[in-house]
Coordinates of C-alpha atoms in Angstrom, one line a residue:
Chain Z
M52 CA 106.9 91.2 115.5
S53 CA 104.0 89.0 115.2
K54 CA 100.7 89.5 117.0
K55 CA 99.9 87.0 120.0
V56 CA 97.0 85.0 119.0
A57 CA 94.2 84.3 121.6
F58 CA 91.3 82.5 121.1
I59 CA 87.5 82.0 122.1
A60 CA 85.0 80.5 122.7
S61 CA 80.8 81.6 122.7
I62 CA 82.3 84.8 121.8
Q63 CA 77.8 85.4 121.6
E64 CA 78.1 85.8 125.5
Q65 CA 78.7 89.4 126.3
D66 CA 81.3 88.3 129.5
A67 CA 83.2 85.9 126.1
W68 CA 82.9 88.8 124.0
E69 CA 83.5 91.2 126.0
T70 CA 86.9 89.5 127.3
A71 CA 87.7 89.4 123.8
Q72 CA 88.1 93.2 123.3
Q73 CA 90.0 93.0 126.4
L74 CA 92.6 91.1 124.8
N75 CA 92.0 93.4 121.7
K76 CA 93.3 96.0 123.5
A77 CA 95.9 94.9 124.8
G78 CA 97.5 94.2 121.1
Y79 CA 96.4 90.5 121.0
Q80 CA 94.7 89.0 117.9
V81 CA 92.1 87.5 118.6
Y82 CA 89.4 85.0 117.7
G83 CA 85.9 84.7 118.9
A84 CA 83.8 81.7 117.9
Y85 CA 80.1 81.8 118.3
T86 CA 78.5 78.3 120.0
D87 CA 74.7 78.7 120.2
G88 CA 74.3 76.8 117.6
A89 CA 72.4 80.0 116.2
S90 CA 73.3 81.3 111.8
H91 CA 76.5 84.1 112.8
E92 CA 78.6 85.8 109.6
A93 CA 82.1 84.7 109.7
G94 CA 84.6 88.3 109.0
E95 CA 85.6 90.1 111.2
K96 CA 83.1 92.8 114.6
E97 CA 85.5 95.2 115.9
G98 CA 89.0 93.5 116.1
I99 CA 87.7 90.8 116.0
S100 CA 87.2 87.2 113.9
L101 CA 84.1 85.2 114.3
L102 CA 83.6 82.3 112.9
S103 CA 81.3 79.3 113.9
I104 CA 81.8 76.1 115.4
D105 CA 78.7 73.2 115.8
L106 CA 80.0 71.2 119.5
A107 CA 78.8 68.2 118.8
D108 CA 81.3 67.8 115.4
R109 CA 84.6 67.4 116.6
A110 CA 85.4 67.7 113.2
S111 CA 84.3 71.5 113.5
A112 CA 86.2 72.7 116.0
Q113 CA 89.0 70.8 114.7
S114 CA 87.7 73.4 111.3
A115 CA 88.2 76.3 112.7
A116 CA 92.2 74.7 114.6
K117 CA 92.7 74.7 110.7
A118 CA 91.7 78.2 109.8
V119 CA 93.8 80.1 112.6
E120 CA 96.5 77.7 111.9
E121 CA 97.0 78.8 108.5
K122 CA 96.4 82.3 109.6
E123 CA 98.4 82.0 113.0
G124 CA 100.4 79.2 112.8
A125 CA 100.5 79.1 116.8
L126 CA 97.6 79.5 119.4
D127 CA 98.2 81.7 122.7
I128 CA 95.5 81.4 124.5
L129 CA 92.7 79.9 124.4
V130 CA 89.6 80.9 125.6
L131 CA 86.8 78.5 127.2
E132 CA 83.3 78.9 127.9
S133 CA 80.7 76.7 128.8
A134 CA 77.1 78.5 127.8
H135 CA 74.3 76.2 127.2
H136 CA 71.3 76.4 129.5
L137 CA 68.6 74.3 129.7
E138 CA 64.9 75.6 131.8
D139 CA 64.0 74.1 134.6
K140 CA 61.0 72.6 136.8
P141 CA 61.6 73.0 140.3
V142 CA 63.3 70.0 141.0
G143 CA 60.1 67.2 141.3
S144 CA 58.6 68.2 138.8
G145 CA 59.5 66.3 136.3
R146 CA 61.9 67.4 133.3
D147 CA 62.9 65.9 130.0
Y148 CA 66.0 63.3 132.0
E149 CA 66.9 62.2 128.1
E150 CA 67.5 65.6 126.4
L151 CA 68.6 66.5 130.3
A152 CA 72.2 64.1 129.2
K153 CA 72.1 65.5 126.1
A154 CA 72.5 69.0 127.2
V155 CA 75.6 68.4 128.9
D156 CA 76.8 66.4 127.0
L157 CA 77.1 68.9 124.4
G158 CA 78.0 71.6 127.7
T159 CA 81.3 69.2 128.4
V160 CA 82.3 67.4 125.0
G161 CA 81.4 71.0 122.7
M162 CA 85.2 72.5 125.6
E163 CA 86.5 69.5 124.8
R164 CA 86.3 69.2 121.3
I165 CA 87.6 72.1 121.2
L166 CA 90.4 72.0 123.4
T167 CA 92.1 69.5 122.1
A168 CA 90.7 70.7 118.0
F169 CA 93.4 73.8 120.0
L170 CA 96.0 72.1 122.2
P171 CA 98.9 71.2 118.9
L172 CA 98.3 74.6 117.6
M173 CA 98.7 76.6 121.3
K174 CA 102.1 73.3 121.4
K175 CA 103.9 75.1 118.4
S176 CA 103.3 78.4 120.7
E177 CA 104.8 80.9 123.3
G178 CA 101.5 81.2 125.0
K179 CA 100.3 78.1 126.5
R180 CA 97.8 79.1 128.3
I181 CA 93.9 77.7 129.0
A182 CA 90.9 80.5 130.3
F183 CA 88.1 79.0 131.9
L184 CA 85.4 81.6 132.5
S185 CA 82.0 80.6 135.1
R186 CA 80.6 82.0 137.3
T187 CA 80.2 82.2 141.3
S188 CA 77.8 79.4 141.0
A189 CA 79.5 75.8 139.1
G190 CA 81.4 75.9 141.8
I191 CA 79.3 72.9 143.5
G192 CA 80.8 74.1 147.0
F193 CA 79.8 77.8 146.4
C194 CA 76.0 77.0 144.2
E195 CA 73.3 78.1 146.3
D196 CA 70.8 77.7 142.6
K197 CA 68.6 75.2 142.7
D198 CA 67.9 74.7 138.6
D199 CA 69.4 75.3 135.1
F200 CA 70.2 71.6 136.0
A201 CA 72.1 70.9 132.6
W202 CA 74.3 74.2 132.3
H203 CA 75.9 73.8 136.6
M204 CA 75.9 69.4 135.4
A205 CA 78.7 70.7 132.8
Q206 CA 80.9 73.2 134.6
A207 CA 81.4 70.6 137.4
A208 CA 81.8 68.3 134.3
I209 CA 84.5 70.4 132.6
H210 CA 86.3 72.1 136.4
N211 CA 87.5 68.3 136.4
M212 CA 88.1 67.4 133.1
L213 CA 90.3 70.8 133.5
K214 CA 91.7 69.9 136.1
V215 CA 93.2 66.4 134.4
S216 CA 94.8 68.3 132.0
F217 CA 96.0 70.2 134.7
N218 CA 97.6 67.5 135.8
E219 CA 98.9 66.5 132.8
L220 CA 100.2 69.7 130.6
R221 CA 101.4 72.1 133.8
P222 CA 104.8 69.6 132.8
E223 CA 104.7 70.7 129.1
G224 CA 105.0 74.6 130.6
F225 CA 101.1 75.7 129.6
T226 CA 99.4 77.8 132.6
F227 CA 96.2 77.8 133.8
R228 CA 92.9 80.8 134.3
N229 CA 89.9 80.0 136.2
F230 CA 87.5 82.8 135.8
V231 CA 84.7 83.7 137.8
T232 CA 83.1 86.8 135.6
D233 CA 79.8 88.1 138.3
G234 CA 82.4 88.8 141.6
P235 CA 82.2 92.4 141.9
K236 CA 82.9 95.4 139.6
G237 CA 85.3 96.8 139.5
G238 CA 89.2 95.2 140.1
M239 CA 90.7 92.7 137.5
S240 CA 88.2 92.0 134.4
A241 CA 88.8 89.3 133.1
A242 CA 91.8 89.7 130.5
D243 CA 92.9 91.3 133.8
Y244 CA 93.2 88.0 135.3
I245 CA 94.5 85.4 132.1
L246 CA 97.1 87.4 131.4
Q247 CA 98.1 87.9 134.9
D248 CA 101.5 85.8 135.7
F249 CA 101.5 84.5 138.9
S250 CA 104.5 83.7 141.4
Y251 CA 106.4 80.8 139.5
L252 CA 110.4 79.8 140.8
P253 CA 111.3 77.1 139.8
E254 CA 114.0 76.8 141.9
D255 CA 110.8 75.9 145.0
D256 CA 109.3 74.2 146.5
Y257 CA 106.8 72.5 143.9
I258 CA 103.9 73.0 146.3
H259 CA 105.2 76.7 146.9
S260 CA 104.0 77.9 143.1
D261 CA 100.8 79.3 143.0
E262 CA 101.5 78.6 139.4
N263 CA 102.1 75.3 140.4
R264 CA 97.9 74.7 141.2
L265 CA 94.7 75.0 139.3
V266 CA 92.6 77.4 141.4
R267 CA 89.4 80.3 140.5
R268 CA 89.3 83.8 141.4
D269 CA 86.6 86.5 140.8
S270 CA 86.9 90.2 139.6
L271 CA 89.5 91.1 144.1
F272 CA 91.2 88.2 143.1
R273 CA 89.4 86.0 145.2
E274 CA 89.7 82.4 145.5
L275 CA 86.7 80.3 145.2
S276 CA 86.3 77.5 146.1
W277 CA 84.6 74.1 143.2
Chain B
M1 CA 57.3 50.2 165.4
S2 CA 56.6 49.8 161.5
M3 CA 59.1 48.7 159.2
K4 CA 61.5 51.4 157.8
T5 CA 61.7 50.9 154.2
V6 CA 64.6 51.4 150.8
F7 CA 64.8 51.6 148.0
I8 CA 68.3 50.8 146.8
T9 CA 69.7 50.9 142.3
G10 CA 72.4 49.2 141.3
A11 CA 71.4 45.8 143.8
D12 CA 72.2 43.3 141.6
R13 CA 76.5 43.2 142.4
G14 CA 78.9 45.2 144.7
V15 CA 78.4 48.2 146.8
G16 CA 75.1 48.1 145.5
F17 CA 73.9 44.6 146.5
A18 CA 76.2 44.0 149.4
L19 CA 73.9 46.4 151.1
S20 CA 71.0 45.2 150.0
R21 CA 71.6 42.2 152.3
I22 CA 73.3 45.2 155.3
F23 CA 69.2 46.3 154.9
A24 CA 67.5 43.4 154.7
E25 CA 70.2 41.9 158.0
N26 CA 69.0 45.1 160.1
G27 CA 65.4 44.5 159.5
W28 CA 64.3 46.8 156.5
R29 CA 62.5 45.8 154.0
V30 CA 64.2 46.4 150.7
F31 CA 64.2 47.0 147.5
A32 CA 66.3 45.6 145.1
G33 CA 66.5 48.0 141.6
K34 CA 67.7 44.7 139.1
F35 CA 69.1 45.9 136.2
L36 CA 71.0 42.7 134.8
D37 CA 68.3 39.6 134.6
Y38 CA 71.5 37.5 134.6
W39 CA 73.2 37.9 137.8
K40 CA 71.8 35.9 140.4
E41 CA 72.8 37.1 143.8
L42 CA 69.2 39.3 144.4
D43 CA 68.0 35.6 143.7
E44 CA 69.6 34.7 146.0
L45 CA 68.4 36.9 148.9
K46 CA 64.8 37.3 148.2
K47 CA 65.3 33.6 148.4
Q48 CA 66.1 34.2 152.2
F49 CA 64.4 36.9 152.7
P50 CA 61.0 36.0 151.5
E51 CA 59.2 38.7 153.3
T52 CA 61.2 42.0 152.6
V53 CA 63.2 42.2 149.6
E54 CA 61.7 42.8 146.4
L55 CA 63.3 43.0 143.4
I56 CA 62.1 45.3 141.0
P57 CA 63.3 46.0 137.8
L58 CA 65.3 49.1 137.2
N59 CA 67.2 50.5 134.0
V60 CA 68.3 54.2 135.4
G61 CA 69.1 55.0 132.2
S62 CA 65.4 54.7 131.1
T63 CA 63.5 57.0 131.8
Q64 CA 60.1 54.7 131.3
S65 CA 61.9 51.8 133.2
V66 CA 62.0 54.1 136.8
Q67 CA 59.0 55.5 136.4
E68 CA 57.7 51.7 136.4
A69 CA 59.8 50.9 139.0
A70 CA 57.8 54.1 140.9
K71 CA 54.6 53.1 139.8
T72 CA 55.0 49.3 140.8
V73 CA 56.5 50.4 144.2
S74 CA 53.4 52.5 144.6
Q75 CA 51.9 49.4 144.6
K76 CA 53.6 47.7 147.1
T77 CA 54.2 50.6 150.4
D78 CA 53.1 53.8 150.7
T79 CA 56.1 55.7 152.5
V80 CA 59.9 54.7 151.3
D81 CA 62.3 56.1 153.7
V82 CA 65.7 56.3 152.2
L83 CA 66.8 56.3 148.8
V84 CA 69.7 55.0 147.7
N85 CA 71.5 55.7 144.4
C86 CA 74.3 53.5 143.3
A87 CA 73.1 53.1 139.8
G88 CA 76.6 53.3 137.9
I89 CA 78.6 53.0 135.0
S90 CA 82.7 53.9 134.2
R91 CA 82.9 53.6 130.1
G92 CA 80.8 54.6 127.6
E93 CA 81.4 54.0 123.5
G94 CA 82.6 56.5 120.6
E95 CA 81.4 60.2 121.1
E96 CA 78.7 59.9 122.6
A97 CA 81.0 58.2 125.3
F98 CA 80.1 60.7 127.5
R99 CA 76.1 61.0 128.0
Q100 CA 76.6 57.3 128.1
I101 CA 77.7 58.0 131.3
V102 CA 76.3 60.8 132.6
N103 CA 72.6 59.6 131.6
V104 CA 73.3 56.8 134.1
N105 CA 75.8 58.6 137.2
A106 CA 74.7 61.5 137.1
V107 CA 70.9 62.0 135.5
G108 CA 70.5 58.0 136.7
A109 CA 69.7 59.6 140.4
M110 CA 67.7 63.5 139.2
R111 CA 64.5 60.3 137.1
M112 CA 65.1 58.4 141.2
V113 CA 65.1 61.3 143.0
E114 CA 62.7 63.0 141.4
A115 CA 60.1 59.1 140.3
F116 CA 60.2 58.4 144.3
L117 CA 59.4 62.3 146.3
P118 CA 56.0 61.5 146.3
L119 CA 56.5 58.1 148.3
M120 CA 58.6 60.1 150.5
Q121 CA 56.9 62.9 151.6
K122 CA 56.1 60.3 154.4
G123 CA 59.3 59.1 155.6
E124 CA 62.8 59.6 156.7
K125 CA 63.3 61.4 154.1
R126 CA 66.7 60.7 153.1
L127 CA 68.4 60.9 149.8
C128 CA 72.0 59.0 149.4
F129 CA 73.9 59.3 146.2
V130 CA 77.0 56.9 145.4
S131 CA 79.7 59.3 144.1
S132 CA 83.5 58.9 144.4
E133 CA 87.4 60.8 145.2
A134 CA 87.1 61.0 141.0
G135 CA 84.2 63.2 141.5
S136 CA 86.7 66.1 143.7
I137 CA 88.0 68.4 141.2
T138 CA 90.2 69.8 144.6
V139 CA 91.9 66.3 144.3
A140 CA 91.0 64.7 141.1
H141 CA 95.2 63.3 140.1
R142 CA 94.2 61.8 137.2
K143 CA 96.6 62.8 133.8
G144 CA 95.8 62.2 129.4
E145 CA 92.7 62.7 128.1
A146 CA 89.3 63.5 129.6
P147 CA 88.5 61.5 132.3
Y148 CA 85.0 60.7 131.3
Y149 CA 83.6 59.1 135.4
P150 CA 85.5 61.6 136.8
M151 CA 83.4 64.3 135.6
S152 CA 80.4 62.3 136.2
K153 CA 80.8 62.1 139.6
S154 CA 80.8 65.5 139.5
A155 CA 78.3 66.2 137.5
L156 CA 76.6 64.5 140.1
N157 CA 78.4 65.9 143.3
M158 CA 76.5 69.5 141.4
A159 CA 72.9 67.3 140.5
V160 CA 72.6 66.6 144.0
K161 CA 74.0 69.7 146.0
L162 CA 71.2 71.7 142.9
M163 CA 68.5 69.8 144.9
F164 CA 69.6 69.7 148.1
N165 CA 69.6 73.9 147.6
E166 CA 65.6 73.0 147.0
L167 CA 64.9 70.1 149.4
R168 CA 67.0 70.7 152.4
P169 CA 64.9 73.4 153.7
K170 CA 62.0 71.0 152.5
G171 CA 63.3 68.5 155.8
Y172 CA 65.3 66.2 153.5
S173 CA 68.2 65.2 154.6
F174 CA 71.6 63.9 152.1
R175 CA 74.2 61.5 152.1
L176 CA 76.7 61.5 149.5
Y177 CA 79.5 58.8 149.5
H178 CA 82.3 57.5 148.6
P179 CA 82.9 54.3 148.8
G180 CA 86.6 53.6 148.2
W181 CA 88.4 51.3 145.5
V182 CA 85.7 48.9 145.9
N183 CA 87.0 46.0 144.5
S184 CA 83.8 46.1 142.4
Y185 CA 82.2 44.8 138.7
M186 CA 82.1 48.2 137.3
G187 CA 85.0 47.0 134.2
G188 CA 82.1 45.1 133.7
D189 CA 81.2 41.0 134.8
V190 CA 85.0 39.8 136.5
K191 CA 85.1 41.2 139.6
S192 CA 87.9 43.7 140.5
T193 CA 91.0 41.9 142.2
R194 CA 93.1 45.6 142.3
G195 CA 90.8 47.1 145.6
K196 CA 91.0 48.4 148.6
Y197 CA 87.7 47.3 149.4
E198 CA 85.1 44.3 149.5
P199 CA 82.0 45.2 149.0
E200 CA 81.2 44.1 151.9
Q201 CA 83.7 46.7 153.6
A202 CA 82.1 49.8 152.1
A203 CA 79.6 48.8 152.2
M204 CA 79.0 49.1 155.8
P205 CA 80.2 51.9 157.1
A206 CA 77.5 53.4 154.1
F207 CA 74.8 52.1 155.9
K208 CA 76.4 53.3 159.1
Q209 CA 76.2 56.5 157.4
F210 CA 72.6 56.5 155.7
T211 CA 71.4 54.9 158.4
G212 CA 72.8 56.8 161.1
H213 CA 71.9 61.1 162.2
R214 CA 73.9 63.9 161.6
D215 CA 73.7 67.4 163.9
W216 CA 74.8 68.9 160.7
E217 CA 72.1 68.5 158.3
D218 CA 72.7 71.5 156.7
A219 CA 76.5 70.6 155.1
L220 CA 76.4 68.4 151.5
V221 CA 79.6 66.6 152.0
M222 CA 81.0 63.6 150.4
T223 CA 82.3 61.5 153.3
D224 CA 83.9 57.6 152.7
V225 CA 83.9 54.3 154.5
E226 CA 86.1 55.7 157.7
N227 CA 83.9 58.9 158.1
Q228 CA 87.0 61.5 156.5
A229 CA 85.5 64.3 154.5
W230 CA 86.4 65.0 150.9
P231 CA 86.4 68.4 149.2
F232 CA 84.3 68.7 145.8

């Protein structure tokens, strides 16, 4: 029986890399994509197949999806992480607003380009699970930060995009995981959470299933607000 | 008692124009951001309130335009009490569509706040943002392709939260407002007829909330025309 397949965006980030290793250890064939625009060698490292995606280029995401399709045929788990930051000065000091708009766009639409490119592969799989790695401060309600506007604004926009994707794709059998990676040490790892099934009884009311709502949680399975 | 001063972006028409009229009718000095040269409602309002309404050319999507607007206002007053960020667009074009929308709807509000902070130090320090239920991730009910306008409103809500975290301890208070489904001009020069509210119906409760007091200013909450709270 062939291995299940996972693809992880922004593999240059430590939590994405650790998630890749955890999924590899769990028996998945794992692909990871650098999204930071730096030069990286394609190939394999510690069991993870590595490639690069230019977030600004829809064709780049489509090429990555084609490469995975040619080798694996389908994709069970897609893990997204948006990690585009801009250095800020304190509010009131001014900033380069055009750069800010570009950075929010790249961090947000870059993830949309990857999601869109890989959806056809996921529709061919058994897994059909879309995950997003974020931080506590990616929730507007919880956020106590005062800077890094580009990253924060992209996180909020992506959450909205994922909710709309959830609305569209959940009836097709897709499931969604949103994991906060800066929770307390111990408890669930990102892969533990991503692979964990949620309660779902098809005969029950739609609203009573934990799988039929989009939530974000941390390592202690605590739910965090948007 | 001196006249209070408000600056309103997106004042050409819709909720922004209705707010400009209501502020003027209630004795405020109104600086109205004018984006559309060919749209004449603001010119009529200026004729009606020649002493207290001032039209300021403004494109919140342009840093230069915002800075010039702040400079122009600073030559006419040393205090802006209330800043109302109402300018917004719902569409962009091609691969640049989201950047274009977020540049106006979210980054535009940041441009305004940071440019006008020097004028707000001595005033009421009230920062108001017209957002939308579309930006509520909890409530998001749409389906299908990435919804750029709702995503831009989520980005706006987050930007407002970061500014709130910095400025609330410095005495600023915030209003985040969902005007409801308004018969507006978000789709272009033709006014929508499918909405639940006329712009004036959405603007009057906004005026009350933007100028009223709350005992819970340390919480940032999006409220609607009924003053009901919406989750993020």
